[in-house]
Amino acid sequence: MRALMGVPEVRWSAVSLVAFLVAVVLGLVGAPWLLVVAAYLVCCVAGGWEPAWAGLRALGERKLDVDLLMVVAAIAAAAIGQWFDGGLLMVIFATSGALEAVMTARTRAGITALLDIAPETATVLVNGVEREIPAVELVAGQEVVMRPGERIPGDGRVTEGTSEVDTAALTGEPVPVRRSVGDEVLAGTVNGTGVLRVLVVRDAADSVVAGIAAQVERAAATKSDRQLFIERVEQRYSIVVVAATLALLAVPLLLGADFTSTLLRAMTFMIVASPCAIVLATMPPLLAAIAVAGRRGVLVKDATVMEALAEIDTVVLDKTGTLTTGRPQVITTVPITSHDGPAANVDIDAVLAVAAAAEAGSEHVLGQAVRRHALDRGLVVPDAADFAAIPGEGVRARVGTAHVLVGRPEILPTRNTVVDTIVNALQNDGQTAVVVVINDAAVAVIGLADEPRAGAADAVSALRQVVDDEPEILTGDADRPAQILADRVGIRRVHSGLLPAGKVDHVQARQAHGRHVLAAGDGLNDSPLLACADVGLVVGEGAGALTVEAADGVLTRDPLANLAPMIKLARRARRISRANLAFAATVIVGLVGWDLLDTLPLALGVAGHELSTVIVCLNGLRLLAGARHTQSRKQTASTSTTHPTPIADTAAPHHAAGLNPAARTRNA
């Protein structure tokens, strides 16, 4: 009850209702008429002052607010002595508005609850002394202390201590992951049993959780294309309603009709013809869908994305980090010794150290895997200079006096049959081949392998049923590793060896044949793909700021498993919107016909009009109730879920996926 009374519309509608009941009782007991009128006035003012003020402000902007028509009707009824009808109209109108406000607040609460994961304060070290400040004031370069059980206040890098960090709120990872010196942690995640010191690397406003908050708020504030169209039509329609009301009043009076009955009929017409329910037909289900999507770990940029998702009939997927876990491991390192160049008798540890140095500036999962493998072997990784990412290809850097290239085999300046033989062997074994080139000579080929995401095959099968078409893989990786992965997850269409432009060309070709394409990817090289698709969703684990900007939404957990349910959710929201529009239009036509062809009592007309508005809202918000039940069942089931360990090199530490706002650069 306290939460309800916290909504201003509820308080004013309660005052209006109480004043109306007092007026009715005073009338029944024969109280002085002035006292009865005073109670009715309180009823009308309490229930109508807010919409009247909003309507007058809209008029000042040359817009006609349909709520103002209700207030005018109540004033007209009171002016001819129909205080009961006018008061009842205002009570029903205010109560309907309160219910709409409560339902909207409930939807907004469902959305904003997604954002309540960052702590309010942070413990900062200033000259060795701890000081508590608001977390929103954190800036890059400050050092913060986290004790067991505290939420991490900012994105940063661990400088001291070891602990387990629960990242479930951001990534859905059910098992806390070990974090120690040098590892990255994110705001909103929860520290485990250890004490951590973290150097903040991004201002509070630029943190991952702040970006998620901004995205959700932006989505909730936007309107769908259908809603914008309805609101444009509403303005013209409302003017037509006012003109028709004046005609219904003026024409019968000119023909000698009774003033009171004519005015009541005209006022009733104005009320029942008002498009309130039609205006509210579209946004409640879309807002509810946005909230439900957020609970499932999918954050969309605006309401138009939900509309576009409902039209999807083709799905294309990136490989590494989307279909796979995005945590590849080095399986094989093959030195190239069968030529007379400087790579003869290669020291494999030295090559790994140089490759790891070149990859130091890379945020691509393959580059991170190479660097992690070198560090796990205890190698000393030198510093690199002149780092440059080559989108879709690899990286370039200078290590000491050597110029180093690390990337896909196509990065080689010239063809090398020895390299081709090694690469083909690795690819036939399902590994992704990365070539290390020093001073224009290929010195080694590194083979990496990644596991499909848990449940990938089931997710692909669900997508196939939902879109009634075969999902496709678009990858820069070689054909053989891509085909092996496709066989494991049940995908029959594989397009390999694609640069970013090739992926865009493929999507545009599908669109030219009338297909509506959903694309899912995870790296900077996927940004063009996500931007050109009808709906582009980025996997939040490792997604960079540019990729998130290019995408229409972020998949923060279970990226594959969420795709089919998201399309179903969007289609259900579309069905509800259409049903709402049909119902609202039917009610308006029925009530208007009754008023024109017979006598529709004012109170009954008001009740029918407002009841249809409430029903439309309730119908739109059914998505929330259904989603809450489904979510509770999933949470219960997830307690018994286990997650497979990636193949190969099982002694390597487990690196849980985080929402890394830096960008990836390689096309695999």
PDB file of N, CA, C and O in Angstrom, residues 477-534:
ATOM      1  N   ASP A 477      37.659 -17.248 -40.093  1.00  0.00           N
ATOM      2  CA  ASP A 477      38.492 -18.430 -39.905  1.00  0.00           C
ATOM      3  C   ASP A 477      38.500 -19.266 -41.188  1.00  0.00           C
ATOM      4  O   ASP A 477      37.673 -19.090 -42.077  1.00  0.00           O
ATOM      5  N   ALA A 478      39.437 -20.198 -41.250  1.00  0.00           N
ATOM      6  CA  ALA A 478      39.542 -21.081 -42.406  1.00  0.00           C
ATOM      7  C   ALA A 478      38.349 -22.026 -42.469  1.00  0.00           C
ATOM      8  O   ALA A 478      37.626 -22.225 -41.479  1.00  0.00           O
ATOM      9  N   ASP A 479      38.174 -22.640 -43.633  1.00  0.00           N
ATOM     10  CA  ASP A 479      36.974 -23.441 -43.857  1.00  0.00           C
ATOM     11  C   ASP A 479      36.915 -24.668 -42.956  1.00  0.00           C
ATOM     12  O   ASP A 479      35.868 -24.975 -42.397  1.00  0.00           O
ATOM     13  N   ARG A 480      38.060 -25.376 -42.804  1.00  0.00           N
ATOM     14  CA  ARG A 480      38.008 -26.643 -42.077  1.00  0.00           C
ATOM     15  C   ARG A 480      37.653 -26.463 -40.600  1.00  0.00           C
ATOM     16  O   ARG A 480      36.745 -27.139 -40.103  1.00  0.00           O
ATOM     17  N   PRO A 481      38.322 -25.571 -39.828  1.00  0.00           N
ATOM     18  CA  PRO A 481      37.913 -25.375 -38.431  1.00  0.00           C
ATOM     19  C   PRO A 481      36.457 -24.898 -38.318  1.00  0.00           C
ATOM     20  O   PRO A 481      35.739 -25.323 -37.407  1.00  0.00           O
ATOM     21  N   ALA A 482      36.052 -24.030 -39.248  1.00  0.00           N
ATOM     22  CA  ALA A 482      34.678 -23.535 -39.201  1.00  0.00           C
ATOM     23  C   ALA A 482      33.691 -24.670 -39.452  1.00  0.00           C
ATOM     24  O   ALA A 482      32.644 -24.760 -38.791  1.00  0.00           O
ATOM     25  N   GLN A 483      34.034 -25.560 -40.397  1.00  0.00           N
ATOM     26  CA  GLN A 483      33.132 -26.664 -40.713  1.00  0.00           C
ATOM     27  C   GLN A 483      33.053 -27.663 -39.560  1.00  0.00           C
ATOM     28  O   GLN A 483      31.984 -28.219 -39.269  1.00  0.00           O
ATOM     29  N   ILE A 484      34.190 -27.912 -38.915  1.00  0.00           N
ATOM     30  CA  ILE A 484      34.181 -28.829 -37.769  1.00  0.00           C
ATOM     31  C   ILE A 484      33.280 -28.285 -36.662  1.00  0.00           C
ATOM     32  O   ILE A 484      32.480 -29.022 -36.067  1.00  0.00           O
ATOM     33  N   LEU A 485      33.397 -26.987 -36.377  1.00  0.00           N
ATOM     34  CA  LEU A 485      32.521 -26.387 -35.362  1.00  0.00           C
ATOM     35  C   LEU A 485      31.065 -26.470 -35.808  1.00  0.00           C
ATOM     36  O   LEU A 485      30.182 -26.804 -35.001  1.00  0.00           O
ATOM     37  N   ALA A 486      30.805 -26.170 -37.082  1.00  0.00           N
ATOM     38  CA  ALA A 486      29.427 -26.210 -37.581  1.00  0.00           C
ATOM     39  C   ALA A 486      28.826 -27.596 -37.405  1.00  0.00           C
ATOM     40  O   ALA A 486      27.658 -27.733 -37.023  1.00  0.00           O
ATOM     41  N   ASP A 487      29.615 -28.629 -37.677  1.00  0.00           N
ATOM     42  CA  ASP A 487      29.121 -29.997 -37.502  1.00  0.00           C
ATOM     43  C   ASP A 487      28.776 -30.273 -36.044  1.00  0.00           C
ATOM     44  O   ASP A 487      27.805 -30.983 -35.740  1.00  0.00           O
ATOM     45  N   ARG A 488      29.557 -29.717 -35.131  1.00  0.00           N
ATOM     46  CA  ARG A 488      29.323 -29.966 -33.705  1.00  0.00           C
ATOM     47  C   ARG A 488      28.058 -29.282 -33.196  1.00  0.00           C
ATOM     48  O   ARG A 488      27.394 -29.787 -32.302  1.00  0.00           O
ATOM     49  N   VAL A 489      27.736 -28.111 -33.760  1.00  0.00           N
ATOM     50  CA  VAL A 489      26.570 -27.371 -33.262  1.00  0.00           C
ATOM     51  C   VAL A 489      25.346 -27.529 -34.173  1.00  0.00           C
ATOM     52  O   VAL A 489      24.276 -27.009 -33.865  1.00  0.00           O
ATOM     53  N   GLY A 490      25.512 -28.245 -35.304  1.00  0.00           N
ATOM     54  CA  GLY A 490      24.358 -28.528 -36.148  1.00  0.00           C
ATOM     55  C   GLY A 490      24.007 -27.451 -37.151  1.00  0.00           C
ATOM     56  O   GLY A 490      22.838 -27.307 -37.528  1.00  0.00           O
ATOM     57  N   ILE A 491      25.009 -26.678 -37.614  1.00  0.00           N
ATOM     58  CA  ILE A 491      24.763 -25.648 -38.633  1.00  0.00           C
ATOM     59  C   ILE A 491      25.237 -26.177 -39.984  1.00  0.00           C
ATOM     60  O   ILE A 491      26.341 -26.710 -40.103  1.00  0.00           O
ATOM     61  N   ARG A 492      24.402 -26.002 -41.014  1.00  0.00           N
ATOM     62  CA  ARG A 492      24.704 -26.563 -42.329  1.00  0.00           C
ATOM     63  C   ARG A 492      25.282 -25.532 -43.302  1.00  0.00           C
ATOM     64  O   ARG A 492      25.835 -25.899 -44.324  1.00  0.00           O
ATOM     65  N   ARG A 493      25.095 -24.249 -43.015  1.00  0.00           N
ATOM     66  CA  ARG A 493      25.583 -23.213 -43.918  1.00  0.00           C
ATOM     67  C   ARG A 493      26.772 -22.497 -43.282  1.00  0.00           C
ATOM     68  O   ARG A 493      26.619 -21.846 -42.252  1.00  0.00           O
ATOM     69  N   VAL A 494      27.942 -22.627 -43.902  1.00  0.00           N
ATOM     70  CA  VAL A 494      29.167 -22.037 -43.372  1.00  0.00           C
ATOM     71  C   VAL A 494      29.811 -21.183 -44.453  1.00  0.00           C
ATOM     72  O   VAL A 494      30.036 -21.652 -45.578  1.00  0.00           O
ATOM     73  N   HIS A 495      30.120 -19.931 -44.119  1.00  0.00           N
ATOM     74  CA  HIS A 495      30.813 -19.028 -45.027  1.00  0.00           C
ATOM     75  C   HIS A 495      32.098 -18.596 -44.315  1.00  0.00           C
ATOM     76  O   HIS A 495      32.055 -17.800 -43.371  1.00  0.00           O
ATOM     77  N   SER A 496      33.221 -19.128 -44.765  1.00  0.00           N
ATOM     78  CA  SER A 496      34.485 -18.940 -44.057  1.00  0.00           C
ATOM     79  C   SER A 496      35.409 -18.020 -44.846  1.00  0.00           C
ATOM     80  O   SER A 496      35.166 -17.683 -46.009  1.00  0.00           O
ATOM     81  N   GLY A 497      36.501 -17.618 -44.190  1.00  0.00           N
ATOM     82  CA  GLY A 497      37.508 -16.787 -44.827  1.00  0.00           C
ATOM     83  C   GLY A 497      37.025 -15.400 -45.190  1.00  0.00           C
ATOM     84  O   GLY A 497      37.563 -14.766 -46.105  1.00  0.00           O
ATOM     85  N   LEU A 498      36.026 -14.897 -44.460  1.00  0.00           N
ATOM     86  CA  LEU A 498      35.438 -13.597 -44.790  1.00  0.00           C
ATOM     87  C   LEU A 498      36.094 -12.474 -43.996  1.00  0.00           C
ATOM     88  O   LEU A 498      36.238 -12.562 -42.773  1.00  0.00           O
ATOM     89  N   LEU A 499      36.463 -11.426 -44.688  1.00  0.00           N
ATOM     90  CA  LEU A 499      36.850 -10.187 -44.022  1.00  0.00           C
ATOM     91  C   LEU A 499      35.581  -9.437 -43.627  1.00  0.00           C
ATOM     92  O   LEU A 499      34.470  -9.796 -44.056  1.00  0.00           O
ATOM     93  N   PRO A 500      35.691  -8.395 -42.797  1.00  0.00           N
ATOM     94  CA  PRO A 500      34.484  -7.661 -42.388  1.00  0.00           C
ATOM     95  C   PRO A 500      33.610  -7.227 -43.564  1.00  0.00           C
ATOM     96  O   PRO A 500      32.384  -7.339 -43.520  1.00  0.00           O
ATOM     97  N   ALA A 501      34.237  -6.751 -44.653  1.00  0.00           N
ATOM     98  CA  ALA A 501      33.460  -6.315 -45.814  1.00  0.00           C
ATOM     99  C   ALA A 501      32.721  -7.485 -46.456  1.00  0.00           C
ATOM    100  O   ALA A 501      31.602  -7.324 -46.971  1.00  0.00           O
ATOM    101  N   GLY A 502      33.327  -8.665 -46.432  1.00  0.00           N
ATOM    102  CA  GLY A 502      32.669  -9.845 -46.984  1.00  0.00           C
ATOM    103  C   GLY A 502      31.429 -10.227 -46.208  1.00  0.00           C
ATOM    104  O   GLY A 502      30.419 -10.670 -46.786  1.00  0.00           O
ATOM    105  N   LYS A 503      31.480 -10.081 -44.896  1.00  0.00           N
ATOM    106  CA  LYS A 503      30.304 -10.369 -44.079  1.00  0.00           C
ATOM    107  C   LYS A 503      29.173  -9.398 -44.410  1.00  0.00           C
ATOM    108  O   LYS A 503      28.001  -9.790 -44.509  1.00  0.00           O
ATOM    109  N   VAL A 504      29.520  -8.129 -44.576  1.00  0.00           N
ATOM    110  CA  VAL A 504      28.512  -7.121 -44.920  1.00  0.00           C
ATOM    111  C   VAL A 504      27.892  -7.439 -46.277  1.00  0.00           C
ATOM    112  O   VAL A 504      26.665  -7.367 -46.445  1.00  0.00           O
ATOM    113  N   ASP A 505      28.717  -7.805 -47.252  1.00  0.00           N
ATOM    114  CA  ASP A 505      28.205  -8.132 -48.584  1.00  0.00           C
ATOM    115  C   ASP A 505      27.217  -9.296 -48.515  1.00  0.00           C
ATOM    116  O   ASP A 505      26.184  -9.292 -49.209  1.00  0.00           O
ATOM    117  N   HIS A 506      27.537 -10.287 -47.695  1.00  0.00           N
ATOM    118  CA  HIS A 506      26.647 -11.445 -47.582  1.00  0.00           C
ATOM    119  C   HIS A 506      25.292 -11.041 -46.992  1.00  0.00           C
ATOM    120  O   HIS A 506      24.246 -11.459 -47.506  1.00  0.00           O
ATOM    121  N   VAL A 507      25.329 -10.240 -45.940  1.00  0.00           N
ATOM    122  CA  VAL A 507      24.065  -9.810 -45.313  1.00  0.00           C
ATOM    123  C   VAL A 507      23.250  -8.961 -46.281  1.00  0.00           C
ATOM    124  O   VAL A 507      22.031  -9.127 -46.408  1.00  0.00           O
ATOM    125  N   GLN A 508      23.910  -8.064 -46.975  1.00  0.00           N
ATOM    126  CA  GLN A 508      23.185  -7.207 -47.913  1.00  0.00           C
ATOM    127  C   GLN A 508      22.586  -8.018 -49.060  1.00  0.00           C
ATOM    128  O   GLN A 508      21.500  -7.690 -49.560  1.00  0.00           O
ATOM    129  N   ALA A 509      23.268  -9.075 -49.470  1.00  0.00           N
ATOM    130  CA  ALA A 509      22.702  -9.946 -50.506  1.00  0.00           C
ATOM    131  C   ALA A 509      21.436 -10.632 -50.001  1.00  0.00           C
ATOM    132  O   ALA A 509      20.452 -10.764 -50.743  1.00  0.00           O
ATOM    133  N   ARG A 510      21.447 -11.064 -48.755  1.00  0.00           N
ATOM    134  CA  ARG A 510      20.250 -11.688 -48.172  1.00  0.00           C
ATOM    135  C   ARG A 510      19.116 -10.674 -48.064  1.00  0.00           C
ATOM    136  O   ARG A 510      17.959 -10.985 -48.337  1.00  0.00           O
ATOM    137  N   GLN A 511      19.444  -9.462 -47.676  1.00  0.00           N
ATOM    138  CA  GLN A 511      18.421  -8.424 -47.572  1.00  0.00           C
ATOM    139  C   GLN A 511      17.844  -8.067 -48.931  1.00  0.00           C
ATOM    140  O   GLN A 511      16.659  -7.751 -49.051  1.00  0.00           O
ATOM    141  N   ALA A 512      18.680  -8.112 -49.964  1.00  0.00           N
ATOM    142  CA  ALA A 512      18.202  -7.804 -51.315  1.00  0.00           C
ATOM    143  C   ALA A 512      17.155  -8.810 -51.783  1.00  0.00           C
ATOM    144  O   ALA A 512      16.344  -8.500 -52.666  1.00  0.00           O
ATOM    145  N   HIS A 513      17.161 -10.001 -51.180  1.00  0.00           N
ATOM    146  CA  HIS A 513      16.162 -11.017 -51.506  1.00  0.00           C
ATOM    147  C   HIS A 513      14.985 -10.987 -50.535  1.00  0.00           C
ATOM    148  O   HIS A 513      14.228 -11.955 -50.441  1.00  0.00           O
ATOM    149  N   GLY A 514      14.857  -9.873 -49.815  1.00  0.00           N
ATOM    150  CA  GLY A 514      13.694  -9.688 -48.950  1.00  0.00           C
ATOM    151  C   GLY A 514      13.791 -10.311 -47.583  1.00  0.00           C
ATOM    152  O   GLY A 514      12.786 -10.396 -46.871  1.00  0.00           O
ATOM    153  N   ARG A 515      14.966 -10.730 -47.181  1.00  0.00           N
ATOM    154  CA  ARG A 515      15.127 -11.348 -45.862  1.00  0.00           C
ATOM    155  C   ARG A 515      15.405 -10.284 -44.810  1.00  0.00           C
ATOM    156  O   ARG A 515      16.032  -9.251 -45.085  1.00  0.00           O
ATOM    157  N   HIS A 516      14.929 -10.536 -43.603  1.00  0.00           N
ATOM    158  CA  HIS A 516      15.196  -9.667 -42.454  1.00  0.00           C
ATOM    159  C   HIS A 516      16.229 -10.378 -41.579  1.00  0.00           C
ATOM    160  O   HIS A 516      15.954 -11.445 -41.021  1.00  0.00           O
ATOM    161  N   VAL A 517      17.408  -9.790 -41.461  1.00  0.00           N
ATOM    162  CA  VAL A 517      18.574 -10.492 -40.920  1.00  0.00           C
ATOM    163  C   VAL A 517      18.890 -10.049 -39.493  1.00  0.00           C
ATOM    164  O   VAL A 517      18.991  -8.847 -39.207  1.00  0.00           O
ATOM    165  N   LEU A 518      19.067 -11.045 -38.627  1.00  0.00           N
ATOM    166  CA  LEU A 518      19.622 -10.838 -37.282  1.00  0.00           C
ATOM    167  C   LEU A 518      21.060 -11.320 -37.302  1.00  0.00           C
ATOM    168  O   LEU A 518      21.339 -12.455 -37.705  1.00  0.00           O
ATOM    169  N   ALA A 519      21.997 -10.454 -36.891  1.00  0.00           N
ATOM    170  CA  ALA A 519      23.411 -10.817 -36.820  1.00  0.00           C
ATOM    171  C   ALA A 519      23.876 -10.751 -35.377  1.00  0.00           C
ATOM    172  O   ALA A 519      23.512  -9.822 -34.644  1.00  0.00           O
ATOM    173  N   ALA A 520      24.684 -11.727 -34.975  1.00  0.00           N
ATOM    174  CA  ALA A 520      25.269 -11.726 -33.634  1.00  0.00           C
ATOM    175  C   ALA A 520      26.777 -11.880 -33.767  1.00  0.00           C
ATOM    176  O   ALA A 520      27.253 -12.772 -34.477  1.00  0.00           O
ATOM    177  N   GLY A 521      27.521 -11.004 -33.111  1.00  0.00           N
ATOM    178  CA  GLY A 521      28.977 -11.045 -33.152  1.00  0.00           C
ATOM    179  C   GLY A 521      29.552 -10.497 -31.872  1.00  0.00           C
ATOM    180  O   GLY A 521      28.810 -10.096 -30.972  1.00  0.00           O
ATOM    181  N   ASP A 522      30.902 -10.461 -31.794  1.00  0.00           N
ATOM    182  CA  ASP A 522      31.498 -10.064 -30.525  1.00  0.00           C
ATOM    183  C   ASP A 522      32.685  -9.124 -30.642  1.00  0.00           C
ATOM    184  O   ASP A 522      33.099  -8.534 -29.650  1.00  0.00           O
ATOM    185  N   GLY A 523      33.268  -8.947 -31.817  1.00  0.00           N
ATOM    186  CA  GLY A 523      34.500  -8.181 -31.899  1.00  0.00           C
ATOM    187  C   GLY A 523      34.360  -6.898 -32.682  1.00  0.00           C
ATOM    188  O   GLY A 523      33.342  -6.636 -33.325  1.00  0.00           O
ATOM    189  N   LEU A 524      35.411  -6.091 -32.629  1.00  0.00           N
ATOM    190  CA  LEU A 524      35.427  -4.837 -33.381  1.00  0.00           C
ATOM    191  C   LEU A 524      35.237  -5.094 -34.867  1.00  0.00           C
ATOM    192  O   LEU A 524      34.578  -4.338 -35.575  1.00  0.00           O
ATOM    193  N   ASN A 525      35.812  -6.201 -35.364  1.00  0.00           N
ATOM    194  CA  ASN A 525      35.671  -6.525 -36.780  1.00  0.00           C
ATOM    195  C   ASN A 525      34.229  -6.859 -37.163  1.00  0.00           C
ATOM    196  O   ASN A 525      33.878  -6.871 -38.342  1.00  0.00           O
ATOM    197  N   ASP A 526      33.392  -7.135 -36.169  1.00  0.00           N
ATOM    198  CA  ASP A 526      31.978  -7.430 -36.438  1.00  0.00           C
ATOM    199  C   ASP A 526      31.110  -6.168 -36.470  1.00  0.00           C
ATOM    200  O   ASP A 526      29.921  -6.256 -36.776  1.00  0.00           O
ATOM    201  N   SER A 527      31.690  -5.022 -36.154  1.00  0.00           N
ATOM    202  CA  SER A 527      30.896  -3.792 -36.111  1.00  0.00           C
ATOM    203  C   SER A 527      30.185  -3.499 -37.424  1.00  0.00           C
ATOM    204  O   SER A 527      28.987  -3.182 -37.430  1.00  0.00           O
ATOM    205  N   PRO A 528      30.865  -3.602 -38.601  1.00  0.00           N
ATOM    206  CA  PRO A 528      30.136  -3.364 -39.852  1.00  0.00           C
ATOM    207  C   PRO A 528      28.991  -4.348 -40.064  1.00  0.00           C
ATOM    208  O   PRO A 528      27.926  -3.974 -40.559  1.00  0.00           O
ATOM    209  N   LEU A 529      29.216  -5.598 -39.696  1.00  0.00           N
ATOM    210  CA  LEU A 529      28.171  -6.614 -39.829  1.00  0.00           C
ATOM    211  C   LEU A 529      26.958  -6.261 -38.984  1.00  0.00           C
ATOM    212  O   LEU A 529      25.813  -6.300 -39.457  1.00  0.00           O
ATOM    213  N   LEU A 530      27.195  -5.909 -37.723  1.00  0.00           N
ATOM    214  CA  LEU A 530      26.090  -5.599 -36.818  1.00  0.00           C
ATOM    215  C   LEU A 530      25.352  -4.340 -37.258  1.00  0.00           C
ATOM    216  O   LEU A 530      24.139  -4.232 -37.087  1.00  0.00           O
ATOM    217  N   ALA A 531      26.098  -3.387 -37.820  1.00  0.00           N
ATOM    218  CA  ALA A 531      25.477  -2.132 -38.240  1.00  0.00           C
ATOM    219  C   ALA A 531      24.586  -2.321 -39.465  1.00  0.00           C
ATOM    220  O   ALA A 531      23.561  -1.648 -39.605  1.00  0.00           O
ATOM    221  N   CYS A 532      24.961  -3.225 -40.375  1.00  0.00           N
ATOM    222  CA  CYS A 532      24.187  -3.369 -41.611  1.00  0.00           C
ATOM    223  C   CYS A 532      23.014  -4.329 -41.460  1.00  0.00           C
ATOM    224  O   CYS A 532      22.079  -4.286 -42.262  1.00  0.00           O
ATOM    225  N   ALA A 533      23.036  -5.201 -40.455  1.00  0.00           N
ATOM    226  CA  ALA A 533      21.929  -6.142 -40.257  1.00  0.00           C
ATOM    227  C   ALA A 533      20.674  -5.398 -39.797  1.00  0.00           C
ATOM    228  O   ALA A 533      20.751  -4.298 -39.253  1.00  0.00           O
ATOM    229  N   ASP A 534      19.521  -6.012 -40.022  1.00  0.00           N
ATOM    230  CA  ASP A 534      18.277  -5.411 -39.545  1.00  0.00           C
ATOM    231  C   ASP A 534      18.280  -5.313 -38.024  1.00  0.00           C
ATOM    232  O   ASP A 534      17.785  -4.338 -37.457  1.00  0.00           O
TER     233      ASP A 534
END
